[in-house]
Tab-separated table of C-alpha atoms in Angstrom:
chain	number	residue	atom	x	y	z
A	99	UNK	CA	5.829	1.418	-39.288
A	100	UNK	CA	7.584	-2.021	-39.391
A	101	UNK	CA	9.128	-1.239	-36.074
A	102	UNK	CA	5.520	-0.589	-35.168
A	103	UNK	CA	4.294	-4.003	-36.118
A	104	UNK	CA	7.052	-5.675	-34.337
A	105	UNK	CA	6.595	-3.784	-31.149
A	106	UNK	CA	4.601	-5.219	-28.713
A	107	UNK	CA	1.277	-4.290	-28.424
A	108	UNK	CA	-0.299	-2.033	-25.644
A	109	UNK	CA	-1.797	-4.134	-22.995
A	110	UNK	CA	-5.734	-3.725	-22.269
A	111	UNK	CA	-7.213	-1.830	-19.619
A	112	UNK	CA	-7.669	-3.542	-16.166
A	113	UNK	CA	-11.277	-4.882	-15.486
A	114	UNK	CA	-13.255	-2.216	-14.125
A	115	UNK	CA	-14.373	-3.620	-10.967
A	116	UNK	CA	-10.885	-5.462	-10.162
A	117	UNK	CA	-9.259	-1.789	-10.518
A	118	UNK	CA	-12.327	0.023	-8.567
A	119	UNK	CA	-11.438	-2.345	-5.709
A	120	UNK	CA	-7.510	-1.025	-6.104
A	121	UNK	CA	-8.680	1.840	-5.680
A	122	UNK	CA	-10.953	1.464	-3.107
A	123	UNK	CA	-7.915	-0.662	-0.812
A	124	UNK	CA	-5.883	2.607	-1.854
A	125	UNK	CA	-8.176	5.006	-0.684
A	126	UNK	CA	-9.196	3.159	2.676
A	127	UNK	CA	-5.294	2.548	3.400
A	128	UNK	CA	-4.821	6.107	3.392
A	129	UNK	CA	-8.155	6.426	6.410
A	130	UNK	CA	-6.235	3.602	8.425
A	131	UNK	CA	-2.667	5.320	8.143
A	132	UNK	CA	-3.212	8.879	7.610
A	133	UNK	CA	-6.965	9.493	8.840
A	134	UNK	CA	-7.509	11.290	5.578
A	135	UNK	CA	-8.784	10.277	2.059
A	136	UNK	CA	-6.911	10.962	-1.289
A	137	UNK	CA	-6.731	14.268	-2.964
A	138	UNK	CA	-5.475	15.785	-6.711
A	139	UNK	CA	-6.360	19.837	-6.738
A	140	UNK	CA	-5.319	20.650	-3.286
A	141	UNK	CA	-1.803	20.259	-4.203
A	142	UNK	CA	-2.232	21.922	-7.470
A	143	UNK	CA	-3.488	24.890	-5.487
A	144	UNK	CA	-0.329	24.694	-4.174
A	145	UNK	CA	1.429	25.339	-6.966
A	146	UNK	CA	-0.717	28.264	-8.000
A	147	UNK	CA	-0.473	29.650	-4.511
A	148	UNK	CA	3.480	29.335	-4.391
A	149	UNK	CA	3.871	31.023	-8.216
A	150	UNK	CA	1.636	33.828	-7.090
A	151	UNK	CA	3.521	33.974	-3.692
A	152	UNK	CA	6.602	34.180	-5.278
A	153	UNK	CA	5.307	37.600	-7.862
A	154	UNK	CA	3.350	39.304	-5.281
A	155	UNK	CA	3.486	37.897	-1.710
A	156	UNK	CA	2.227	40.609	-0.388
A	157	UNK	CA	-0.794	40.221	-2.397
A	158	UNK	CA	-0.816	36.590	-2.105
A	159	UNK	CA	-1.110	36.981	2.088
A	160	UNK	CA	-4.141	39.286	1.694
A	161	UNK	CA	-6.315	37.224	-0.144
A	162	UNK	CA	-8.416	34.574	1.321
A	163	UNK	CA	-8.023	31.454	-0.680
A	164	UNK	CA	-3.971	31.724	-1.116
A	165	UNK	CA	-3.609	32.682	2.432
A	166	UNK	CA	-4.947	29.498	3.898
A	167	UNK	CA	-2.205	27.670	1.474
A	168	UNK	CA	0.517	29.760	2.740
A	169	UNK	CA	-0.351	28.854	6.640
A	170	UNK	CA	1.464	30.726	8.575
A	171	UNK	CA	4.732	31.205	6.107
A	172	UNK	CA	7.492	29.422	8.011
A	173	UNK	CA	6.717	26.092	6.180
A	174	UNK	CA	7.606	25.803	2.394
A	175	UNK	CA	4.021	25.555	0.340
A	176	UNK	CA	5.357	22.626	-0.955
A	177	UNK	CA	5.969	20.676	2.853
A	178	UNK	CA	2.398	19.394	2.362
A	179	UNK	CA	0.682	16.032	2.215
A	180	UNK	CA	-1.433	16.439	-1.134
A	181	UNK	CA	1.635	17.345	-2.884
A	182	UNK	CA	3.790	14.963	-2.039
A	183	UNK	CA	0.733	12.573	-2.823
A	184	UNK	CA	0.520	14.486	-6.522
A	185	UNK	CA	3.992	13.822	-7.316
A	186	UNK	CA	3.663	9.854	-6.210
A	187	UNK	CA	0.337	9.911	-8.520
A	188	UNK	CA	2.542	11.375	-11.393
A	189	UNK	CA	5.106	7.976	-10.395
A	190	UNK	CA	2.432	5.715	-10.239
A	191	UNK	CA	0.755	6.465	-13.066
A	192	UNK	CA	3.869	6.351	-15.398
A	193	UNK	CA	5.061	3.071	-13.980
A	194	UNK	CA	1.773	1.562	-14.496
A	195	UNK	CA	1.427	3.046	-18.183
A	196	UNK	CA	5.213	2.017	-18.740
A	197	UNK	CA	4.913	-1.510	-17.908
A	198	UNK	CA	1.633	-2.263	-19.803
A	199	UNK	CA	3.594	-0.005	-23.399
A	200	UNK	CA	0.722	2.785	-22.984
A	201	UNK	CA	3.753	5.454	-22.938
A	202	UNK	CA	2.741	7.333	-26.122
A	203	UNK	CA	2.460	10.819	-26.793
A	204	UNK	CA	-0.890	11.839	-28.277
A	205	UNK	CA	-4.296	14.123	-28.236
A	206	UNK	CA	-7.378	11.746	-27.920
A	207	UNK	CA	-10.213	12.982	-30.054
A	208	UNK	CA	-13.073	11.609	-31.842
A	209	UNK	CA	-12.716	11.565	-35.550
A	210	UNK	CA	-15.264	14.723	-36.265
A	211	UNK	CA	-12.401	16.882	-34.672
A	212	UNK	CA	-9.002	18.053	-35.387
A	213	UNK	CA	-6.603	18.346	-33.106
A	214	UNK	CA	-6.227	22.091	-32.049
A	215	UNK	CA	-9.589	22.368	-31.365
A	216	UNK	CA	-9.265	19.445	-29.088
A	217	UNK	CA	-6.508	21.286	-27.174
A	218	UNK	CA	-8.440	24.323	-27.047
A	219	UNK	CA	-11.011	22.210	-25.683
A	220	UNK	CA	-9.143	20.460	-23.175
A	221	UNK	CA	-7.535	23.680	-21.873
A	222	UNK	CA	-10.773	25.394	-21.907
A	223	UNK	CA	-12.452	22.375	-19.931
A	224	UNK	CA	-9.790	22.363	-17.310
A	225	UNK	CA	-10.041	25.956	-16.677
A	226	UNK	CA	-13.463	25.404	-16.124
A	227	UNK	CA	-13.183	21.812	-13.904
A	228	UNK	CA	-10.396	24.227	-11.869
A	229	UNK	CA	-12.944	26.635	-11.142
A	230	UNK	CA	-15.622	24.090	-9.948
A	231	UNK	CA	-12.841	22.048	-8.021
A	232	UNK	CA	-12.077	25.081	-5.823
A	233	UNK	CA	-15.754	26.355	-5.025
A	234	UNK	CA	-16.785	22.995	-3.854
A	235	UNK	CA	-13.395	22.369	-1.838
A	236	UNK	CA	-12.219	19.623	-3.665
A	237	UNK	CA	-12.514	17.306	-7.069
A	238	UNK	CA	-13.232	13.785	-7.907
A	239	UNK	CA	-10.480	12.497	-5.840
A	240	UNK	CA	-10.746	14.389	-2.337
A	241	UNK	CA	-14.357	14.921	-2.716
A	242	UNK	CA	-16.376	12.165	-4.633
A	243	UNK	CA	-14.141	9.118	-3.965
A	244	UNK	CA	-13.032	10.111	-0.713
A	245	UNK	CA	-16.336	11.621	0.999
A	246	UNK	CA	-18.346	9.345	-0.992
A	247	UNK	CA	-16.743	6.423	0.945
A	248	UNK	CA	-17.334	8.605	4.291
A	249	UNK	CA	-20.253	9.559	3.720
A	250	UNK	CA	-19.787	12.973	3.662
A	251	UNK	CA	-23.033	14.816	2.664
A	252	UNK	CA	-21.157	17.833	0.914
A	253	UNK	CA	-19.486	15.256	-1.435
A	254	UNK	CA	-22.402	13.620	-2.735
A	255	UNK	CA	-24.215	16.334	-3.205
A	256	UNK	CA	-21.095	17.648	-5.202
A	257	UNK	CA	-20.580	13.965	-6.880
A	258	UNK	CA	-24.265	14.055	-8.052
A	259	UNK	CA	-23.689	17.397	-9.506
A	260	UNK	CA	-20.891	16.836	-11.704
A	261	UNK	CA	-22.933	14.002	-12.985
A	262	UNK	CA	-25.782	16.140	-13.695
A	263	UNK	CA	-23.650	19.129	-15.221
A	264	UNK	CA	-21.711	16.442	-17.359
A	265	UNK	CA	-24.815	15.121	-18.830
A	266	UNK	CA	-26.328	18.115	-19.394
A	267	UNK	CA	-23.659	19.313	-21.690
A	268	UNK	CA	-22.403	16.395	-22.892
A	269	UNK	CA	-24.766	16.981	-26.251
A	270	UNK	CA	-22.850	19.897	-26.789
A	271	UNK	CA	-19.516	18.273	-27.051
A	272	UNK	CA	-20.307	14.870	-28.714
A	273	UNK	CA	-18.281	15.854	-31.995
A	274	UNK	CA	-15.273	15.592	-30.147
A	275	UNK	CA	-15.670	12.322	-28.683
A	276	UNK	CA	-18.089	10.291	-31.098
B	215	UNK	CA	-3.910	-1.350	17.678
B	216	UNK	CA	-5.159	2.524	17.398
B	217	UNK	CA	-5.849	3.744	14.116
B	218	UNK	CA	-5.685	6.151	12.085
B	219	UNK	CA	-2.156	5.831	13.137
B	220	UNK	CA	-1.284	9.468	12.201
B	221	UNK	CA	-3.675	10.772	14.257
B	222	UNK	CA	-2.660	8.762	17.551
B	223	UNK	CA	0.943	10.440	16.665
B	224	UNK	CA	3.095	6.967	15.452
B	225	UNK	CA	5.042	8.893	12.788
B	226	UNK	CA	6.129	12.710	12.396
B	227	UNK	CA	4.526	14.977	9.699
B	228	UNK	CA	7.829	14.346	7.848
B	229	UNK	CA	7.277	10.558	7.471
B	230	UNK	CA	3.645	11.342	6.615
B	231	UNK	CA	5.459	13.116	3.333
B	232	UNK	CA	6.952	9.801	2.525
B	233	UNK	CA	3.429	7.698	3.392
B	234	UNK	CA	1.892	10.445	1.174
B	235	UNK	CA	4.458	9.634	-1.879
B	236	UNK	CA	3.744	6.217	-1.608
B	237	UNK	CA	0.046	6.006	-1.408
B	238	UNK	CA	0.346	8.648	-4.338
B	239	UNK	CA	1.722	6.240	-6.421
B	240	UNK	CA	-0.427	3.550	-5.828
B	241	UNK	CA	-3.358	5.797	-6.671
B	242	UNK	CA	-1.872	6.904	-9.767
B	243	UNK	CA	-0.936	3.507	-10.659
B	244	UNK	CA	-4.575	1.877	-10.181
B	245	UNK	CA	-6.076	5.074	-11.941
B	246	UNK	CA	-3.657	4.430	-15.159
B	247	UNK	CA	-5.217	0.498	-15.085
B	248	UNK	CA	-8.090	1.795	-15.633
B	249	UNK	CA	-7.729	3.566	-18.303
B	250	UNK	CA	-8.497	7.237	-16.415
B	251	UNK	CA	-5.017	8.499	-18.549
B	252	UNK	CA	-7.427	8.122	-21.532
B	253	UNK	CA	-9.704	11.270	-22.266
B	254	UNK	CA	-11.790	9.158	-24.581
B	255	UNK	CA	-12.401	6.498	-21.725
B	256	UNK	CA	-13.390	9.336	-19.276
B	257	UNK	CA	-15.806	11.227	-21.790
B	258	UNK	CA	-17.597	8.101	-22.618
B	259	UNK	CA	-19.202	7.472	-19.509
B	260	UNK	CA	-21.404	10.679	-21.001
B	261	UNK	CA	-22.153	9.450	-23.937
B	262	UNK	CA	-23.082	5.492	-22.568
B	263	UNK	CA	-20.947	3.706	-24.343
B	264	UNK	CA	-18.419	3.223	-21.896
B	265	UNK	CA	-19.577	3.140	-18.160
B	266	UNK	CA	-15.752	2.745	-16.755
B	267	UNK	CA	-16.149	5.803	-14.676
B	268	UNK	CA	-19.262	4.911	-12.779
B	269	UNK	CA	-18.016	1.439	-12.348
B	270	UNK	CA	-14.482	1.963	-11.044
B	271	UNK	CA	-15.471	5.041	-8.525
B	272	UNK	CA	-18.604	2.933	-7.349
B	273	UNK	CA	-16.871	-0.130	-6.985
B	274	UNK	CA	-14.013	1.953	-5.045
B	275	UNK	CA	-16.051	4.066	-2.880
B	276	UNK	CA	-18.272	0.663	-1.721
B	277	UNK	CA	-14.480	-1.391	-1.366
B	278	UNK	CA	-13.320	1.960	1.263
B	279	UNK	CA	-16.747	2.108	2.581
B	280	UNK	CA	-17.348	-1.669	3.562
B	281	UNK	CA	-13.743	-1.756	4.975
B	282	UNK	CA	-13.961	1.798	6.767
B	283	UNK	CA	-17.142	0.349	8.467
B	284	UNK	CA	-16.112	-3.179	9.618
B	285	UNK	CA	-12.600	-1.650	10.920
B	286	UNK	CA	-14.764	0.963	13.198
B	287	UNK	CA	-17.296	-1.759	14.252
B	288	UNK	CA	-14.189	-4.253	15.444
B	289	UNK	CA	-12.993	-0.870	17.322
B	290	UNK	CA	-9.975	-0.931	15.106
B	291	UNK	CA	-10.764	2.541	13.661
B	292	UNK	CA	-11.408	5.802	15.375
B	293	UNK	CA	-13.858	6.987	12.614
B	294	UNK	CA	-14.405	10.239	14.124
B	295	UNK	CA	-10.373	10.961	13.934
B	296	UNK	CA	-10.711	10.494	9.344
B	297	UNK	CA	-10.734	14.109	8.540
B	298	UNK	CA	-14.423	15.311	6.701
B	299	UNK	CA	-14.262	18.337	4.424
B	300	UNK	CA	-17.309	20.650	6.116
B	301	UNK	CA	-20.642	20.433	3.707
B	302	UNK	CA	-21.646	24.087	2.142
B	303	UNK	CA	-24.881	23.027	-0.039
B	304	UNK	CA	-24.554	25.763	-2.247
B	305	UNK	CA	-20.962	26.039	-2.881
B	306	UNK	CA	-20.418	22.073	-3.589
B	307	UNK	CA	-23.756	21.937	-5.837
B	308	UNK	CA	-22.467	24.872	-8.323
B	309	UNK	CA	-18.903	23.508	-8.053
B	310	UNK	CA	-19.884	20.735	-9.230
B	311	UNK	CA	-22.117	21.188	-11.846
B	312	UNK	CA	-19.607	23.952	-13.158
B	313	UNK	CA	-16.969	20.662	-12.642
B	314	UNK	CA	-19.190	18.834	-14.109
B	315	UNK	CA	-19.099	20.873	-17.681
B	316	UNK	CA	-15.313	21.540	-17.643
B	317	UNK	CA	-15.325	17.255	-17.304
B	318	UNK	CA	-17.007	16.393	-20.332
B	319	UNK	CA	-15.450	19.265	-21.966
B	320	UNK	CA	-11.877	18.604	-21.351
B	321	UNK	CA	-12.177	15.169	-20.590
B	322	UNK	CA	-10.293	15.146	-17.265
B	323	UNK	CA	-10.448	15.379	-13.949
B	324	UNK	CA	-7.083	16.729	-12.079
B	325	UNK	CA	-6.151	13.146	-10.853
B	326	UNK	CA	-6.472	11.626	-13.991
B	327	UNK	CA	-4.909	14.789	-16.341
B	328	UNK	CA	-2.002	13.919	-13.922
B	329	UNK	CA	-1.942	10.049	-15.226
B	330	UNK	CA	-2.365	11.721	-18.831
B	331	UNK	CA	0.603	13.830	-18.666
B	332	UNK	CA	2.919	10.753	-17.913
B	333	UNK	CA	2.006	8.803	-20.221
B	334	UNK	CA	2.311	11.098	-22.899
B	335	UNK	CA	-1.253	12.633	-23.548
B	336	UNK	CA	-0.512	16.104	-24.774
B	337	UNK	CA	-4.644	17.169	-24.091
B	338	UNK	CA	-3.887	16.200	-20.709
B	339	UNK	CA	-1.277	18.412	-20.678
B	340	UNK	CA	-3.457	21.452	-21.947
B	341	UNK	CA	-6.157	20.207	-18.933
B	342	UNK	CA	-3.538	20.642	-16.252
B	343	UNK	CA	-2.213	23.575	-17.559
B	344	UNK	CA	-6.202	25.138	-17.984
B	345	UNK	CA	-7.013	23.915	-14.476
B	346	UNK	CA	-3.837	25.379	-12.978
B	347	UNK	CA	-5.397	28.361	-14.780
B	348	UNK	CA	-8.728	28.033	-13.505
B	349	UNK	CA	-7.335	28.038	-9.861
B	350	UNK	CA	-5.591	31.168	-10.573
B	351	UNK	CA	-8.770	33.147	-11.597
B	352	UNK	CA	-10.589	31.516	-8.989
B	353	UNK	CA	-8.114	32.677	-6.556
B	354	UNK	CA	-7.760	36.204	-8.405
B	355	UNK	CA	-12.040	36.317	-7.948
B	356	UNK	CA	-11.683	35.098	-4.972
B	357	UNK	CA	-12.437	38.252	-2.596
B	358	UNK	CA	-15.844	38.608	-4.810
B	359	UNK	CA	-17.066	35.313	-4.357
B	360	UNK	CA	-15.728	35.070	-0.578
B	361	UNK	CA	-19.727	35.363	0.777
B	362	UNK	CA	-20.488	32.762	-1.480
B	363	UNK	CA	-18.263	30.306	-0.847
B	364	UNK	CA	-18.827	30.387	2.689
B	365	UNK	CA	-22.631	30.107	2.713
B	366	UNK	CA	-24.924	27.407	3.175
B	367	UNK	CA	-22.534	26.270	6.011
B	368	UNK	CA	-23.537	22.603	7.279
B	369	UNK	CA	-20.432	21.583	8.853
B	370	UNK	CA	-18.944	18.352	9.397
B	371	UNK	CA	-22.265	16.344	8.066
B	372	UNK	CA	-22.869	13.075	7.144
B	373	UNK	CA	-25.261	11.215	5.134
B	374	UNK	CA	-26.224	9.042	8.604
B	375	UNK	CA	-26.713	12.143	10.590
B	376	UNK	CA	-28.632	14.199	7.611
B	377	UNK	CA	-30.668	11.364	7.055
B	378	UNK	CA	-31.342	10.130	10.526
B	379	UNK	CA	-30.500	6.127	9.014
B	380	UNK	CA	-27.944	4.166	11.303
B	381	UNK	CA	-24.375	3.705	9.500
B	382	UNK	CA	-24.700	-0.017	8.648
B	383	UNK	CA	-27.988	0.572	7.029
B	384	UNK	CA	-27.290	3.135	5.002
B	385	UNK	CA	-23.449	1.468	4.327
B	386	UNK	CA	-26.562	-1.367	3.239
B	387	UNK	CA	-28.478	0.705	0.861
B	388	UNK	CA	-25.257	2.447	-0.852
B	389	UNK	CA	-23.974	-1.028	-1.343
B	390	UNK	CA	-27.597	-2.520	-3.300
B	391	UNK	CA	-27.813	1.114	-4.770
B	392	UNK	CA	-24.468	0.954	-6.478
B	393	UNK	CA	-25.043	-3.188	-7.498
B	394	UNK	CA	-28.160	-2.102	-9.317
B	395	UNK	CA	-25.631	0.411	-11.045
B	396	UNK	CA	-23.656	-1.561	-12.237
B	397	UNK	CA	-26.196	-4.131	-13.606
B	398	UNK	CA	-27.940	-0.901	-15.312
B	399	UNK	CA	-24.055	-0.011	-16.613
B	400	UNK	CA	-23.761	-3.262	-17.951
B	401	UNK	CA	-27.155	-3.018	-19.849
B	402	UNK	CA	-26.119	0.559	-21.254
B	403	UNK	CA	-22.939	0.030	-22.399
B	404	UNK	CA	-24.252	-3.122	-24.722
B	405	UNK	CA	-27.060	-0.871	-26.030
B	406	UNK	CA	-25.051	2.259	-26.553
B	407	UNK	CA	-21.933	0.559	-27.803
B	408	UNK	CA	-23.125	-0.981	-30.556
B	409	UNK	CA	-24.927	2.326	-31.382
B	410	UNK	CA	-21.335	4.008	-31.176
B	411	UNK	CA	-19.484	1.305	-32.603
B	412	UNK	CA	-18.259	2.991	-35.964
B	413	UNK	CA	-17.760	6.384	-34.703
B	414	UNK	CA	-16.171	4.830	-31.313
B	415	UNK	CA	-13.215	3.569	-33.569
C-alpha cells in the first residue's frame, strides 16, 4: 500500500482525436507500403487453423474455412502478414502500456458484478465476437477501420451492424459495466 | 514514386513480415493510448458515457481516408492495387450484429483483447481465449453454413460505385458526417456522464 502511494501514478489516456489520427497515419501507412489495411482475427485464425492442422490435418484440408489458411501446405501457417502484424500489436501495445505504468494485472468490471461472472462473460462474449468476426470476413480492425477508410461497402454495412447489435443488447449487460 | 510499394514488387514477401511487425506495433501502441486495453473504456461507448470508440475509429478512418484520397489524386497511389475484402450483404450484416453482441458482452474486440492481454487484463485474456474458441466452432460449423457465407455475393464494391457519388464527394460527406459525430459525442458524453458518474467510479 505505501509502495503504492509512492509509485507513480498511471498516466491518462491519450486525447481521443490526437490517437484516432495515430491510428489513422498507421492504418494509411500500411495502404502506401503494403497496399493492404490492418487486421487482428485473420491471424488468430491462424492459430486455430495450425492447432487443428496439427490434430487432424487431414480433416483440417477438407474443410473450407481452414483450407484457405493452410494455402497450399508448403508455407508454414504462421509465414503470413496478419500474424506477424498480431505479434507487433502484442509489442506495441505493451510498450505503450509500459511506459505510461498501465502494466497491471486485473478484470475490469462495474461494481454490480463479481469477478467470475465477468470472466465468464468475457469468454462468453469473445466466443461470440469470434463467430461474427469470421462470417463477415473480418473484425473491427480489417473490416471497420480498414474498409471504412476505403470505402468498402461490405465493411460499413458490417461496421453499422455491430453498432446496432451492441446497442441492442447493451441493456442486457449494463450490471457489468455501470 | 509508385505506390503501394509492395504491390509494384520493391521488397520480397519476407521483408513484408518485418514491415508487418512493425506497423503491428505501431497499431498496438496507438490502440493502448487510447485506452482500447480497457474493457470498461470499450463498453462505455454503449452505455454514452464514454464516446472514445466512435471518436478514435471516426477520427482514424477520416485521417486514412483524406490521405488515401489526396495520395491517388497527386497520382502517388495506385488505389485500385489496396486490396478490398469482396462485400456479401448478408454474411457481413449477421456477422456483425452477432459481433456486435459478443462486443458489449465481452468488452473486446480481437485487436484490442490483444492490447489487454499485455498489459495485464486477465478478462482480456478470457476474450482471446473465447474468440480463439469461437473461430474453432465456426470453423467446426463451417461445412453447414458454407451456402451462407457465400451468398449475397457483391464483389469488390464500394460505397462510390454502390452509390453512384464521385470519390471526393462522398470522401466530403463522410468527413461532415463524422464532424457532426463527434459534436453529437461530445454532447452525450456530458449528459450521460454525469448520469453515470457514481456508478462509473
Amino acid at each position: 500500500m505505501f509502495k503504492s502511494i509512492k509509485e507513480k501514478k498511471a498516466e491518462p489516456f491519450m486525447n481521443p482525436y490526437k490517437a484516432g489520427i495515430g491510428l489513422g497515419l498507421v492504418l494509411l501507412l500500411a495502404f502506401v507500403i503494403m497496399g493492404r489495411g490492418l487486421g487482428a482475427s485473420g491471424a488468430f485464425t491462424s492459430l486455430v487453423t495450425a492447432g487443428v492442422n496439427a490434430v487432424d490435418s487431414v480433416h483440417a484440408q477438407n474443410n473450407g474455412m481452414y483450407s484457405s489458411y493452410i494455402g497450399d501446405g508448403k508455407v508454414s501457417i504462421f509465414k503470413d502478414w496478419l500474424v506477424f502484424e498480431v505479434l507487433g500489436v502484442f509489442a506495441g501495445g505493451f510498450i505503450s502500456g509500459f511506459f505510461a505504468r498501465r502494466i497491471k494485472k486485473d478484470v475490469e468490471h462495474g461494481p454490480r458484478i463479481t469477478n467470475k461472472k465477468r470472466l465468464f462473460f468475457a469468454f462468453t462474449g469473445g466466443m461470440i465476437m469470434g463467430i461474427g468476426a469470421k462470417f463477415a470476413r473480418g473484425c473491427t480492425s480489417g473490416q471497420a477501420l480498414t474498409g471504412g477508410a476505403l470505402l468498402n461497402a461490405g465493411s460499413w454495412i458490417f461496421m453499422l451492424a455491430i453498432f446496432a447489435g451492441a446497442y441492442a443488447f447493451a441493456y442486457f449487460f449494463r450490471r457489468q459495466w455501470i | 514514386m509508385n505506390a503501394p510499394f509492395y504491390k509494384y514488387d520493391i521488397f520480397s514477401f519476407d521483408q513484408s513480415l518485418i514491415i508487418a511487425f512493425i506497423i503491428g506495433i505501431a497499431f498496438g501502441f496507438f490502440l493502448e493510448r487510447a485506452g482500447f486495453g480497457s474493457s470498461k473504456k470499450l463498453a462505455a461507448q454503449f452505455y454514452f458515457y464514454d464516446m472514445t470508440v466512435f471518436k478514435v475509429m471516426f477520427t482514424a478512418i477520416i485521417t486514412a481516408m483524406l490521405g488515401l484520397f489526396w495520395l491517388s489524386y497527386f497520382g502517388f497511389v495506385n488505389i485500385y492495387l489496396i486490396e478490398l475484402i469482396p462485400t456479401y450483404v448478408l454474411p457481413q450484416l449477421i456477422g456483425g450484429l452477432i459481433f456486435g453482441v459478443g462486443f458489449v458482452m465481452g468488452g473486446f474486440c480481437p485487436g484490442t483483447c490483444a492490447v489487454a492481454v499485455t498489459t495485464g487484463k486477465i478478462d482480456g485474456l478470457f476474450t482471446l481465449f473465447g474468440m480463439m474458441f469461437g473461430i474453432f466452432i465456426f470453423g467446426e460449423g463451417f461445412p453447414l453454413i458454407e451456402n451462407f457465407y457465400y451468398s449475397t455475393n457483391a464483389g469488390e464494391l464500394t460505397l462510390t460505385e454502390y452509390l453512384n457519388i464521385p470519390y471526393g464527394v462522398l470522401v466530403f460527406i463522410i468527413v461532415i458526417i463524422a464532424l457532426l459525430g463527434f459534436y453529437g459525442a461530445e454532447i452525450l458524453e456530458k449528459k450521460f456522464s454525469k448520469k453515470y458518474e457514481k456508478l462509473a467510479r
